[in-house]
mmCIF file of C-alpha atoms and ligand atoms in Angstrom:
data_model
loop_
_atom_site.group_PDB
_atom_site.id
_atom_site.type_symbol
_atom_site.label_atom_id
_atom_site.label_comp_id
_atom_site.label_asym_id
_atom_site.label_seq_id
_atom_site.Cartn_x
_atom_site.Cartn_y
_atom_site.Cartn_z
ATOM 1 C CA UNK A 1 0.000 0.000 0.000
ATOM 2 C CA UNK A 2 2.718 2.484 1.017
ATOM 3 C CA UNK A 3 4.631 1.793 -2.167
ATOM 4 C CA UNK A 4 1.502 2.028 -4.341
ATOM 5 C CA UNK A 5 0.637 5.522 -3.089
ATOM 6 C CA UNK A 6 4.129 6.747 -3.880
ATOM 7 C CA UNK A 7 4.050 5.027 -7.279
ATOM 8 C CA UNK A 8 0.701 6.638 -8.174
ATOM 9 C CA UNK A 9 2.075 10.095 -7.361
ATOM 10 C CA UNK A 10 5.363 9.606 -9.145
ATOM 11 C CA UNK A 11 3.744 8.128 -12.276
ATOM 12 C CA UNK A 12 1.039 10.763 -12.566
ATOM 13 C CA UNK A 13 3.400 13.656 -11.860
ATOM 14 C CA UNK A 14 5.849 12.569 -14.525
ATOM 15 C CA UNK A 15 3.039 11.942 -16.991
ATOM 16 C CA UNK A 16 1.852 15.516 -16.353
ATOM 17 C CA UNK A 17 5.354 16.901 -16.735
ATOM 18 C CA UNK A 18 6.028 14.907 -19.900
ATOM 19 C CA UNK A 19 2.761 16.142 -21.433
ATOM 20 C CA UNK A 20 3.776 19.750 -20.710
ATOM 21 C CA UNK A 21 7.375 19.916 -21.874
ATOM 22 C CA UNK A 22 6.232 21.594 -25.111
ATOM 23 C CA UNK A 23 3.499 24.180 -24.616
ATOM 24 C CA UNK A 24 1.385 26.659 -26.464
ATOM 25 C CA UNK A 25 1.703 29.101 -23.563
ATOM 26 C CA UNK A 26 3.925 29.169 -20.483
ATOM 27 C CA UNK A 27 2.456 31.463 -17.848
ATOM 28 C CA UNK A 28 5.048 32.576 -15.338
ATOM 29 C CA UNK A 29 3.473 33.533 -12.008
ATOM 30 C CA UNK A 30 0.125 32.470 -10.563
ATOM 31 C CA UNK A 31 -1.112 35.917 -9.576
ATOM 32 C CA UNK A 32 -4.562 37.158 -10.611
ATOM 33 C CA UNK A 33 -3.538 38.283 -14.102
ATOM 34 C CA UNK A 34 -1.644 35.082 -14.864
ATOM 35 C CA UNK A 35 -4.472 32.864 -13.674
ATOM 36 C CA UNK A 36 -7.180 34.676 -15.666
ATOM 37 C CA UNK A 37 -4.971 34.439 -18.757
ATOM 38 C CA UNK A 38 -4.279 30.748 -18.094
ATOM 39 C CA UNK A 39 -7.977 29.997 -17.719
ATOM 40 C CA UNK A 40 -8.975 31.843 -20.906
ATOM 41 C CA UNK A 41 -6.184 30.225 -22.929
ATOM 42 C CA UNK A 42 -6.941 26.739 -21.642
ATOM 43 C CA UNK A 43 -10.670 27.268 -22.220
ATOM 44 C CA UNK A 44 -9.793 28.144 -25.841
ATOM 45 C CA UNK A 45 -8.088 24.755 -26.182
ATOM 46 C CA UNK A 46 -4.455 25.815 -25.773
ATOM 47 C CA UNK A 47 -1.911 23.739 -23.878
ATOM 48 C CA UNK A 48 -1.048 25.951 -20.914
ATOM 49 C CA UNK A 49 1.142 25.479 -17.872
ATOM 50 C CA UNK A 50 1.497 27.923 -14.991
ATOM 51 C CA UNK A 51 4.852 28.001 -13.220
ATOM 52 C CA UNK A 52 4.644 29.396 -9.711
ATOM 53 C CA UNK A 53 7.635 29.915 -7.441
ATOM 54 C CA UNK A 54 5.670 29.625 -4.221
ATOM 55 C CA UNK A 55 3.963 26.538 -2.807
ATOM 56 C CA UNK A 56 0.545 28.227 -2.973
ATOM 57 C CA UNK A 57 -0.582 29.881 -6.229
ATOM 58 C CA UNK A 58 -2.463 33.164 -5.728
ATOM 59 C CA UNK A 59 0.290 35.777 -5.680
ATOM 60 C CA UNK A 60 -0.698 38.988 -3.930
ATOM 61 C CA UNK A 61 -4.369 38.146 -3.520
ATOM 62 C CA UNK A 62 -4.310 36.234 -0.224
ATOM 63 C CA UNK A 63 -3.312 39.153 1.986
ATOM 64 C CA UNK A 64 -5.969 41.606 0.724
ATOM 65 C CA UNK A 65 -4.996 45.093 1.951
ATOM 66 C CA UNK A 66 -2.425 45.058 4.763
ATOM 67 C CA UNK A 67 -3.483 41.511 5.694
ATOM 68 C CA UNK A 68 -7.182 42.448 5.943
ATOM 69 C CA UNK A 69 -8.260 39.637 3.629
ATOM 70 C CA UNK A 70 -10.671 41.548 1.382
ATOM 71 C CA UNK A 71 -9.934 43.108 -2.007
ATOM 72 C CA UNK A 72 -11.908 45.635 -4.071
ATOM 73 C CA UNK A 73 -13.126 45.300 -7.649
ATOM 74 C CA UNK A 74 -14.916 47.631 -10.029
ATOM 75 C CA UNK A 75 -18.470 46.760 -11.114
ATOM 76 C CA UNK A 76 -17.471 46.329 -14.768
ATOM 77 C CA UNK A 77 -15.016 43.571 -13.898
ATOM 78 C CA UNK A 78 -17.589 41.358 -12.181
ATOM 79 C CA UNK A 79 -18.279 39.296 -15.339
ATOM 80 C CA UNK A 80 -14.718 37.965 -15.125
ATOM 81 C CA UNK A 81 -15.291 36.958 -11.502
ATOM 82 C CA UNK A 82 -18.568 35.338 -12.513
ATOM 83 C CA UNK A 83 -16.745 33.171 -15.059
ATOM 84 C CA UNK A 84 -14.985 31.643 -12.055
ATOM 85 C CA UNK A 85 -18.081 31.520 -9.830
ATOM 86 C CA UNK A 86 -16.491 33.937 -7.327
ATOM 87 C CA UNK A 87 -18.907 36.000 -5.223
ATOM 88 C CA UNK A 88 -18.691 39.689 -4.305
ATOM 89 C CA UNK A 89 -20.403 42.175 -1.973
ATOM 90 C CA UNK A 90 -21.377 45.676 -3.186
ATOM 91 C CA UNK A 91 -19.803 48.683 -1.454
ATOM 92 C CA UNK A 92 -19.956 52.368 -2.465
ATOM 93 C CA UNK A 93 -19.101 53.965 -5.815
ATOM 94 C CA UNK A 94 -20.042 50.977 -7.976
ATOM 95 C CA UNK A 95 -17.298 48.915 -6.387
ATOM 96 C CA UNK A 96 -17.434 45.514 -4.738
ATOM 97 C CA UNK A 97 -15.440 43.736 -2.055
ATOM 98 C CA UNK A 98 -14.337 40.159 -2.588
ATOM 99 C CA UNK A 99 -13.088 37.756 0.069
ATOM 100 C CA UNK A 100 -9.397 37.360 -0.775
ATOM 101 C CA UNK A 101 -9.337 33.665 0.086
ATOM 102 C CA UNK A 102 -12.384 32.949 -2.088
ATOM 103 C CA UNK A 103 -10.838 34.929 -4.924
ATOM 104 C CA UNK A 104 -7.422 33.260 -4.776
ATOM 105 C CA UNK A 105 -8.838 29.761 -4.477
ATOM 106 C CA UNK A 106 -11.563 30.435 -7.063
ATOM 107 C CA UNK A 107 -9.055 31.642 -9.653
ATOM 108 C CA UNK A 108 -6.819 28.635 -9.001
ATOM 109 C CA UNK A 109 -9.721 26.209 -9.307
ATOM 110 C CA UNK A 110 -11.147 27.924 -12.393
ATOM 111 C CA UNK A 111 -7.823 27.894 -14.228
ATOM 112 C CA UNK A 112 -7.177 24.257 -13.293
ATOM 113 C CA UNK A 113 -10.679 23.145 -14.267
ATOM 114 C CA UNK A 114 -10.345 24.888 -17.646
ATOM 115 C CA UNK A 115 -7.293 22.690 -18.285
ATOM 116 C CA UNK A 116 -4.306 24.825 -17.236
ATOM 117 C CA UNK A 117 -1.747 22.750 -15.356
ATOM 118 C CA UNK A 118 0.016 24.252 -12.348
ATOM 119 C CA UNK A 119 3.621 23.520 -11.487
ATOM 120 C CA UNK A 120 3.975 25.068 -8.060
ATOM 121 C CA UNK A 121 7.205 25.464 -6.108
ATOM 122 C CA UNK A 122 8.868 25.806 -9.519
ATOM 123 C CA UNK A 123 10.802 28.954 -10.423
ATOM 124 C CA UNK A 124 11.526 30.209 -13.894
ATOM 125 C CA UNK A 125 15.185 31.152 -13.730
ATOM 126 C CA UNK A 126 15.866 31.883 -17.402
ATOM 127 C CA UNK A 127 14.305 32.015 -20.863
ATOM 128 C CA UNK A 128 14.968 30.181 -24.104
ATOM 129 C CA UNK A 129 15.885 32.785 -26.724
ATOM 130 C CA UNK A 130 16.328 31.442 -30.244
ATOM 131 C CA UNK A 131 16.261 33.209 -33.612
ATOM 132 C CA UNK A 132 15.313 36.508 -31.930
ATOM 133 C CA UNK A 133 12.316 34.977 -30.215
ATOM 134 C CA UNK A 134 11.492 33.998 -26.636
ATOM 135 C CA UNK A 135 10.627 30.351 -27.110
ATOM 136 C CA UNK A 136 10.498 28.739 -23.711
ATOM 137 C CA UNK A 137 11.324 28.852 -20.029
ATOM 138 C CA UNK A 138 14.131 27.403 -17.957
ATOM 139 C CA UNK A 139 12.842 25.931 -14.708
ATOM 140 C CA UNK A 140 14.130 24.664 -11.414
ATOM 141 C CA UNK A 141 12.641 23.715 -8.048
ATOM 142 C CA UNK A 142 12.231 26.831 -5.915
ATOM 143 C CA UNK A 143 13.999 25.244 -2.921
ATOM 144 C CA UNK A 144 17.017 24.620 -5.150
ATOM 145 C CA UNK A 145 17.206 28.256 -6.222
ATOM 146 C CA UNK A 146 16.528 29.459 -2.677
ATOM 147 C CA UNK A 147 19.312 27.279 -1.237
ATOM 148 C CA UNK A 148 21.571 28.427 -4.086
ATOM 149 C CA UNK A 149 22.417 24.817 -4.924
ATOM 150 C CA UNK A 150 24.379 24.444 -8.120
ATOM 151 C CA UNK A 151 21.892 22.253 -9.983
ATOM 152 C CA UNK A 152 21.259 22.601 -13.692
ATOM 153 C CA UNK A 153 17.663 23.317 -14.721
ATOM 154 C CA UNK A 154 15.213 21.722 -17.153
ATOM 155 C CA UNK A 155 13.689 23.425 -20.182
ATOM 156 C CA UNK A 156 10.084 23.750 -21.332
ATOM 157 C CA UNK A 157 9.526 25.097 -24.829
ATOM 158 C CA UNK A 158 6.580 27.310 -25.595
ATOM 159 C CA UNK A 159 5.066 29.199 -28.518
ATOM 160 C CA UNK A 160 4.396 32.136 -26.186
ATOM 161 C CA UNK A 161 5.548 33.098 -22.698
ATOM 162 C CA UNK A 162 3.504 35.379 -20.417
ATOM 163 C CA UNK A 163 5.366 37.358 -17.771
ATOM 164 C CA UNK A 164 2.872 37.472 -14.906
ATOM 165 C CA UNK A 165 5.536 37.734 -12.213
ATOM 166 C CA UNK A 166 4.117 40.896 -10.625
ATOM 167 C CA UNK A 167 6.173 43.861 -9.398
ATOM 168 C CA UNK A 168 9.643 42.567 -10.390
ATOM 169 C CA UNK A 169 8.699 41.622 -13.999
ATOM 170 C CA UNK A 170 11.374 38.953 -13.848
ATOM 171 C CA UNK A 171 10.958 37.514 -17.326
ATOM 172 C CA UNK A 172 11.007 40.853 -19.118
ATOM 173 C CA UNK A 173 14.083 41.723 -17.068
ATOM 174 C CA UNK A 174 15.796 38.520 -18.230
ATOM 175 C CA UNK A 175 14.942 39.308 -21.847
ATOM 176 C CA UNK A 176 16.478 42.769 -21.540
ATOM 177 C CA UNK A 177 19.515 41.806 -19.455
ATOM 178 C CA UNK A 178 20.499 38.448 -20.916
ATOM 179 C CA UNK A 179 19.084 38.447 -24.444
ATOM 180 C CA UNK A 180 19.754 42.165 -25.049
ATOM 181 C CA UNK A 181 16.225 42.590 -26.377
ATOM 182 C CA UNK A 182 14.730 46.030 -26.957
ATOM 183 C CA UNK A 183 11.226 45.606 -25.522
ATOM 184 C CA UNK A 184 8.097 47.529 -26.515
ATOM 185 C CA UNK A 185 8.403 50.389 -24.019
ATOM 186 C CA UNK A 186 9.273 54.071 -24.450
ATOM 187 C CA UNK A 187 12.921 53.442 -23.573
ATOM 188 C CA UNK A 188 13.196 49.927 -24.973
ATOM 189 C CA UNK A 189 14.023 48.771 -21.429
ATOM 190 C CA UNK A 190 12.313 48.448 -18.039
ATOM 191 C CA UNK A 191 10.848 51.842 -17.104
ATOM 192 C CA UNK A 192 10.150 51.028 -13.428
ATOM 193 C CA UNK A 193 6.952 51.244 -11.391
ATOM 194 C CA UNK A 194 5.720 54.665 -10.241
ATOM 195 C CA UNK A 195 4.010 55.560 -6.909
ATOM 196 C CA UNK A 196 0.333 55.178 -6.009
ATOM 197 C CA UNK A 197 -2.359 56.700 -8.257
ATOM 198 C CA UNK A 198 -5.263 54.288 -8.376
ATOM 199 C CA UNK A 199 -7.143 55.439 -11.483
ATOM 200 C CA UNK A 200 -4.026 55.896 -13.607
ATOM 201 C CA UNK A 201 -2.520 52.627 -12.364
ATOM 202 C CA UNK A 202 -5.636 50.620 -13.168
ATOM 203 C CA UNK A 203 -5.861 51.965 -16.706
ATOM 204 C CA UNK A 204 -2.113 51.613 -17.333
ATOM 205 C CA UNK A 205 -2.179 47.970 -16.257
ATOM 206 C CA UNK A 206 -4.632 47.131 -19.008
ATOM 207 C CA UNK A 207 -3.171 49.499 -21.603
ATOM 208 C CA UNK A 208 0.378 48.209 -21.070
ATOM 209 C CA UNK A 209 -0.586 44.541 -21.258
ATOM 210 C CA UNK A 210 1.099 43.691 -24.551
ATOM 211 C CA UNK A 211 3.639 41.773 -26.530
ATOM 212 C CA UNK A 212 7.081 42.991 -25.432
ATOM 213 C CA UNK A 213 9.067 41.202 -28.126
ATOM 214 C CA UNK A 214 8.441 38.142 -30.299
ATOM 215 C CA UNK A 215 7.229 35.331 -28.049
ATOM 216 C CA UNK A 216 7.014 37.391 -24.841
ATOM 217 C CA UNK A 217 3.880 38.999 -23.394
ATOM 218 C CA UNK A 218 3.383 40.832 -20.092
ATOM 219 C CA UNK A 219 0.409 41.220 -17.741
ATOM 220 C CA UNK A 220 -0.538 42.631 -14.333
ATOM 221 C CA UNK A 221 1.939 44.499 -12.158
ATOM 222 C CA UNK A 222 4.730 43.293 -14.410
ATOM 223 C CA UNK A 223 3.110 45.289 -17.240
ATOM 224 C CA UNK A 224 3.064 48.315 -14.950
ATOM 225 C CA UNK A 225 6.677 47.929 -13.930
ATOM 226 C CA UNK A 226 7.886 47.419 -17.467
ATOM 227 C CA UNK A 227 6.106 50.463 -18.881
ATOM 228 C CA UNK A 228 6.411 52.838 -15.894
ATOM 229 C CA UNK A 229 2.796 52.728 -14.668
ATOM 230 C CA UNK A 230 1.473 53.914 -11.316
ATOM 231 C CA UNK A 231 0.602 51.384 -8.591
ATOM 232 C CA UNK A 232 -2.946 51.033 -7.309
ATOM 233 C CA UNK A 233 -2.979 49.034 -4.069
ATOM 234 C CA UNK A 234 -5.577 46.360 -3.268
ATOM 235 C CA UNK A 235 -7.998 46.975 -6.154
ATOM 236 C CA UNK A 236 -7.853 44.053 -8.562
ATOM 237 C CA UNK A 237 -10.100 44.853 -11.532
ATOM 238 C CA UNK A 238 -7.140 45.956 -13.646
ATOM 239 C CA UNK A 239 -5.326 42.680 -12.912
ATOM 240 C CA UNK A 240 -8.286 40.586 -14.079
ATOM 241 C CA UNK A 241 -8.799 42.698 -17.209
ATOM 242 C CA UNK A 242 -5.087 42.519 -17.933
ATOM 243 C CA UNK A 243 -5.133 38.711 -17.773
ATOM 244 C CA UNK A 244 -8.101 38.608 -20.113
ATOM 245 C CA UNK A 245 -6.427 40.993 -22.564
ATOM 246 C CA UNK A 246 -3.146 39.029 -22.485
ATOM 247 C CA UNK A 247 -5.004 35.821 -23.338
ATOM 248 C CA UNK A 248 -6.832 37.518 -26.221
ATOM 249 C CA UNK A 249 -3.574 38.917 -27.664
ATOM 250 C CA UNK A 250 -1.837 35.552 -27.420
ATOM 251 C CA UNK A 251 -4.809 33.717 -28.955
ATOM 252 C CA UNK A 252 -4.836 36.187 -31.829
ATOM 253 C CA UNK A 253 -1.171 35.475 -32.550
ATOM 254 C CA UNK A 254 -1.381 31.706 -32.106
ATOM 255 C CA UNK A 255 -4.398 31.413 -34.369
ATOM 256 C CA UNK A 256 -2.936 33.613 -37.135
HETATM 257 C C1 48H B 1 7.865 31.526 -11.009
HETATM 258 C C2 48H B 1 7.351 33.602 -10.131
HETATM 259 C C3 48H B 1 8.569 34.130 -10.569
HETATM 260 C C4 48H B 1 9.453 33.252 -11.276
HETATM 261 C C5 48H B 1 7.517 35.701 -9.551
HETATM 262 O O1 48H B 1 2.225 39.728 -8.036
HETATM 263 P P1 48H B 1 1.178 38.775 -8.434
HETATM 264 O O2 48H B 1 -0.015 38.660 -7.565
HETATM 265 O O3 48H B 1 0.777 39.020 -9.962
HETATM 266 P P2 48H B 1 -0.237 40.037 -10.701
HETATM 267 O O4 48H B 1 0.598 41.034 -11.410
HETATM 268 O O5 48H B 1 -1.171 39.240 -11.498
HETATM 269 O O6 48H B 1 -1.055 40.761 -9.549
HETATM 270 C C6 48H B 1 -0.521 41.806 -8.834
HETATM 271 C C7 48H B 1 -1.274 41.993 -7.515
HETATM 272 O O7 48H B 1 -1.244 40.811 -6.744
HETATM 273 C C8 48H B 1 -0.607 43.112 -6.775
HETATM 274 O O8 48H B 1 0.499 42.883 -6.279
HETATM 275 C C9 48H B 1 -1.184 44.424 -6.737
HETATM 276 C C10 48H B 1 -2.538 44.693 -7.287
HETATM 277 N N1 48H B 1 -0.452 45.379 -6.221
HETATM 278 C C11 48H B 1 -0.763 46.761 -6.200
HETATM 279 C C12 48H B 1 0.236 47.544 -5.393
HETATM 280 O O9 48H B 1 0.095 48.786 -5.387
HETATM 281 O O10 48H B 1 1.158 46.972 -4.791
HETATM 282 O O11 48H B 1 1.794 37.311 -8.525
HETATM 283 C C13 48H B 1 2.992 37.064 -9.215
HETATM 284 C C14 48H B 1 3.391 35.623 -8.918
HETATM 285 C C15 48H B 1 3.779 35.401 -7.456
HETATM 286 O O12 48H B 1 3.003 34.363 -6.925
HETATM 287 C C16 48H B 1 5.259 35.034 -7.511
HETATM 288 O O13 48H B 1 5.613 34.069 -6.556
HETATM 289 C C17 48H B 1 5.379 34.495 -8.933
HETATM 290 O O14 48H B 1 4.530 35.327 -9.686
HETATM 291 N N2 48H B 1 6.720 34.603 -9.494
HETATM 292 N N3 48H B 1 6.984 32.332 -10.339
HETATM 293 N N4 48H B 1 9.067 31.968 -11.471
HETATM 294 N N5 48H B 1 10.642 33.686 -11.739
HETATM 295 N N6 48H B 1 8.643 35.435 -10.201
#
């Protein structure tokens, strides 16, 4: 019995990994924008994997605002929540509060049920860059990177990579620093996040969700950081809309 449980886990895990070594889309980071994108892409029939450094997917949702586990969303973004069956409570100004735990778990479940596969506790430490195109991700166990063990990574190839890594925009940074790519920003590099201005930050997040260079897209706070957008605190409508827009842009390219 003991052996059979271990065997079932090992066999199924490796089957899952083997099936996802060549992807349509690699989503890096299981924050709100990455998970909405993963769900939409998987629902459209694409082979999608989400690589998340932490043990628990969910990114910055869980803690709400300053650990008060509620977040705020604008009325017009509720249809995205409804696609995941996540509930909300109206507050003033056409806004709604959402229980952060319900939102994080609902987005995880929705993306998984649509067919996106999560690889948690896995960090993307580099990109594949071939013929002037980002064409995959280089992965390692997060504990290995955290312990700074000298262990070579594995590679997953992908037709498109989405940088959903939040504030640090790690994948775009790698493209600029290691591949010498000029990305689609005013300076051609990482502009850096600006201070708090909710309305401007929310709009910029969606506007700056885009293709940065062939094969590489950006969403959420990473889009803000890359293009020099303002931050917005614990309001999440822009993140959800950004994920939806990223998926639509990628689908447009993959179906062309
Ligand atoms: C694997 C990685 C790597 C890596 C990072 O920050 P997130 O929640 O993502 P977004 O951009 O969808 O949402 C942002 C939102 O949560 C937020 O922070 C807001 C609204 N802030 C406003 C403000 O003013 O501060 O999640 C990103 C995820 C995290 O779970 C990371 O662990 C993960 O990406 N990650 N995973 N490989 N190299 N880098």
